[in-house]
mmCIF file of C-alpha atoms in Angstrom:
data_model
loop_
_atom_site.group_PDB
_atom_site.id
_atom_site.type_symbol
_atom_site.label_atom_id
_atom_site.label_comp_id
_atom_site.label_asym_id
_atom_site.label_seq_id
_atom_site.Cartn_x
_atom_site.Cartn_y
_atom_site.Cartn_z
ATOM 1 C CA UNK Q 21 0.000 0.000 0.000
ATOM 2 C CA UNK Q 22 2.534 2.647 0.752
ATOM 3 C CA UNK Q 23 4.639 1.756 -2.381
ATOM 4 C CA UNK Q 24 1.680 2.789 -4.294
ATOM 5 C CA UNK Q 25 0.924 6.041 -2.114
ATOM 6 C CA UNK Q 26 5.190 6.986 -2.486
ATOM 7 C CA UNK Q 27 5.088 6.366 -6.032
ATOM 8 C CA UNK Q 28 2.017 8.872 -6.319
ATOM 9 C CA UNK Q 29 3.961 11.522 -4.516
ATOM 10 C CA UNK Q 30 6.377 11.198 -6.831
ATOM 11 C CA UNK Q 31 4.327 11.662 -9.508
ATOM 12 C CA UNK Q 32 3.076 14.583 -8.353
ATOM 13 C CA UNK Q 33 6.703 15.549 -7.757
ATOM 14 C CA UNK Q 34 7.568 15.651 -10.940
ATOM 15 C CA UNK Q 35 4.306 17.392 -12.379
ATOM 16 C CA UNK Q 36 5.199 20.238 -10.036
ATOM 17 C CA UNK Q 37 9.131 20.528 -10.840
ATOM 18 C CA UNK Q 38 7.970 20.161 -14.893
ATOM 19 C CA UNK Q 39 5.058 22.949 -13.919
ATOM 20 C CA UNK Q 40 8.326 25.202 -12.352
ATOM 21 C CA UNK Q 41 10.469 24.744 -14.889
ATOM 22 C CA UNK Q 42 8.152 25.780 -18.028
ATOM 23 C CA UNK Q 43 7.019 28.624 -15.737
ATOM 24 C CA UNK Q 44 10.717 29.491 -15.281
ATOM 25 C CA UNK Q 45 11.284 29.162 -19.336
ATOM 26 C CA UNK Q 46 8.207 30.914 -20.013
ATOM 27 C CA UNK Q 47 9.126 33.899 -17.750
ATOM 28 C CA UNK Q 48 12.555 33.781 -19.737
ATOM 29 C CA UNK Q 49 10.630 34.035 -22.888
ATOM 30 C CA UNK Q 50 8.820 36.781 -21.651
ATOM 31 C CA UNK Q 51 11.399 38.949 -20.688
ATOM 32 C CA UNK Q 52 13.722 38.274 -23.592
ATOM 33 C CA UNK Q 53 10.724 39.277 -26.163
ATOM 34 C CA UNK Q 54 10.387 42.881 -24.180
ATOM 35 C CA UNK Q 55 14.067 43.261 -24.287
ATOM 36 C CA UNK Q 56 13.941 42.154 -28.311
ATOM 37 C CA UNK Q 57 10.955 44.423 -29.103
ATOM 38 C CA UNK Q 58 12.779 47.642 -26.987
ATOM 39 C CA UNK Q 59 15.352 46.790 -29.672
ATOM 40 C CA UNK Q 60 13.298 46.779 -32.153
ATOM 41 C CA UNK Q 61 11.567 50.254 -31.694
ATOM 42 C CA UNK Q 62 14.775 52.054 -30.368
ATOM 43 C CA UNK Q 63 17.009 50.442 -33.404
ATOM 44 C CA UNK Q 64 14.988 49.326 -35.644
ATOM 45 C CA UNK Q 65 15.700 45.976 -36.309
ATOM 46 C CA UNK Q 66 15.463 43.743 -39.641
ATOM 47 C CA UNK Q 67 13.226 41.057 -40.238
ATOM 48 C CA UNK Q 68 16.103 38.546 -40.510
ATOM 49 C CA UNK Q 69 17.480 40.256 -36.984
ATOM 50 C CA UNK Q 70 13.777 39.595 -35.152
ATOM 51 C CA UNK Q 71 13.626 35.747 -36.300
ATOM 52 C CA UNK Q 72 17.367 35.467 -35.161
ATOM 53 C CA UNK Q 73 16.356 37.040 -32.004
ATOM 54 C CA UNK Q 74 13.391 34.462 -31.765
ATOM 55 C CA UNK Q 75 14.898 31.145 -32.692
ATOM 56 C CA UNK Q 76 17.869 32.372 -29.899
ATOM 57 C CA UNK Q 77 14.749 33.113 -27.611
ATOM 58 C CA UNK Q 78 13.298 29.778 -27.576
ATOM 59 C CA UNK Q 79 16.940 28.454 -27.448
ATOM 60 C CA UNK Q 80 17.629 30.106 -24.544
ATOM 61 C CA UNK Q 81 14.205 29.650 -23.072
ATOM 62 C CA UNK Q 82 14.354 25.978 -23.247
ATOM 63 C CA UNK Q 83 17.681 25.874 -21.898
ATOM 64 C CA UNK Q 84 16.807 27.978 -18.873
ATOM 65 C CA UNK Q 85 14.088 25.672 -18.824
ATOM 66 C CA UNK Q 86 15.725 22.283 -18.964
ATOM 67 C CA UNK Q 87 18.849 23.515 -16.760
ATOM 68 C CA UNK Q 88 15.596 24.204 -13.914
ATOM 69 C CA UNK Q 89 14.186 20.213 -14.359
ATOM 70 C CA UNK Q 90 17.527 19.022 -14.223
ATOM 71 C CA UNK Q 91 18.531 20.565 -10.596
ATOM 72 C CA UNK Q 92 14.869 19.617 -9.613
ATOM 73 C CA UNK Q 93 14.904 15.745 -10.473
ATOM 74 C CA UNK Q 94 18.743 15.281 -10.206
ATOM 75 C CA UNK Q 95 18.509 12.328 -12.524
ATOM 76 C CA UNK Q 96 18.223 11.701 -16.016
ATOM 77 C CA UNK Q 97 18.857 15.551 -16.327
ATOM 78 C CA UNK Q 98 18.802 15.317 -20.098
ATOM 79 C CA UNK Q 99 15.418 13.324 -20.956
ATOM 80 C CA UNK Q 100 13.420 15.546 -18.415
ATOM 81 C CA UNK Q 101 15.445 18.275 -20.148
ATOM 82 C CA UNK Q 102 14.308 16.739 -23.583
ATOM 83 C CA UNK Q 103 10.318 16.244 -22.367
ATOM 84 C CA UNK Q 104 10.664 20.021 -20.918
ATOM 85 C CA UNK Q 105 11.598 21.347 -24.736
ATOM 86 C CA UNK Q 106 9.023 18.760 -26.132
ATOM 87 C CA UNK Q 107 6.172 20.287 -23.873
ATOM 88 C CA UNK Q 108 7.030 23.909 -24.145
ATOM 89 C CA UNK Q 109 6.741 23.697 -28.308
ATOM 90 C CA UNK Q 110 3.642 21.708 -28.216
ATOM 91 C CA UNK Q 111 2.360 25.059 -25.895
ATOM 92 C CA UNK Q 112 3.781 27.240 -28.369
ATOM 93 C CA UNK Q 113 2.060 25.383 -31.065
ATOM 94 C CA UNK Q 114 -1.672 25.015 -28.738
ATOM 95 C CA UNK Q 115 -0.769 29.668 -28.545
ATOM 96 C CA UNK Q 116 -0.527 30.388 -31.932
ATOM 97 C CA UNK Q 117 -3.347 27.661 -33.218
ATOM 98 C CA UNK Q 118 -5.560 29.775 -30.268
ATOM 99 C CA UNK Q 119 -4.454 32.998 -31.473
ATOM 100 C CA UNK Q 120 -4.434 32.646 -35.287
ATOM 101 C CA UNK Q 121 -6.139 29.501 -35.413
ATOM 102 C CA UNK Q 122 -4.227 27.979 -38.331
ATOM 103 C CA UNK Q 123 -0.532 26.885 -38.108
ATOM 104 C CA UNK Q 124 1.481 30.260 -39.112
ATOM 105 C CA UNK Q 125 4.775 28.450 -40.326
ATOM 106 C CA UNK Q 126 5.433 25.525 -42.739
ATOM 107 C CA UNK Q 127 6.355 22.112 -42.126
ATOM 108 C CA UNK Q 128 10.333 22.383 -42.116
ATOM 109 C CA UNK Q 129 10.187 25.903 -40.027
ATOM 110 C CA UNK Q 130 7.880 24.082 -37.084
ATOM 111 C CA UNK Q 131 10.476 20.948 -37.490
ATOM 112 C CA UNK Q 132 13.271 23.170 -37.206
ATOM 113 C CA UNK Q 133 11.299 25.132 -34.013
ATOM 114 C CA UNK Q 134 10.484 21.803 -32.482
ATOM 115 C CA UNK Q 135 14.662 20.753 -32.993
ATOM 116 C CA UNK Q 136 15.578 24.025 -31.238
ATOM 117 C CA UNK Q 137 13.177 24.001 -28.568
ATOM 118 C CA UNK Q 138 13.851 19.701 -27.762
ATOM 119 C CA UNK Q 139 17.635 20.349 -27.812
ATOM 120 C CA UNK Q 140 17.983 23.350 -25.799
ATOM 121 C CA UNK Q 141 15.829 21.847 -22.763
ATOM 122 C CA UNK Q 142 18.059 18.547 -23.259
ATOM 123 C CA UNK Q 143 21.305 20.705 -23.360
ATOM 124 C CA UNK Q 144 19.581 22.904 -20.258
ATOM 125 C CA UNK Q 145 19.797 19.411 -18.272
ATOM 126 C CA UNK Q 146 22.959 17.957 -19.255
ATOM 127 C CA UNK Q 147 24.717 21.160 -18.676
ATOM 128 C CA UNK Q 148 22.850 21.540 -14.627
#
């Protein structure tokens, strides 16, 4: 009986450190798009600078992200890293179908998003 009960708390554990750790990358994500859209108004920035600034955004994010699930579980940093990345595209993805209810971006651009955003949560946790 209690193996069942410790094995619950653990689940719920891990929901809560996964539930930190995208709140930490979102956070990230929010901050880093004010300081990229200051830039953008006081300098003036290209298109090619703004998607630079966003694919290094969600790089970032993710790692900030994955780095947090990796001190929080302490083991198999890099798949809860990996899973982190994984979850925070497929909320990207749920956002933008919510807000512009089609897909914005084609095929290879959300492969290339979903890339970015799996291996900078899996570097976040190798690297903590």
């Amino acid at each position: 009986m209690e193996k069942k009960n410790g094995g619950r708390q653990i689940i719920e554990q891990r929901g809560a450190d996964i539930l930190k750790a995208l709140l930490c990358a979102y956070v990230v994500t929010g901050i880093l798009l004010l300081v990229q859209t200051l830039l953008l108004y006081k300098a003036g920035l290209s298109e090619e600078n703004v998607n630079a600034g966003i694919i290094l955004i969600y790089v970032i994010s993710t790692f900030s992200g994955g780095f947090v699930i990796g001190k929080l579980t302490g083991t198999r940093k890099f798949l809860w890293g990996l899973l982190l990345g994984v979850i925070y595209f497929v909320l990207l993805l749920l956002i933008s179908l919510g807000i512009y209810h089609s897909f914005q971006a084609d095929l290879m651009n959300l492969a290339t998003t979903f890339l970015l955003c799996a291996g900078g949560g899996m570097l976040g946790g190798m690297i903590s």
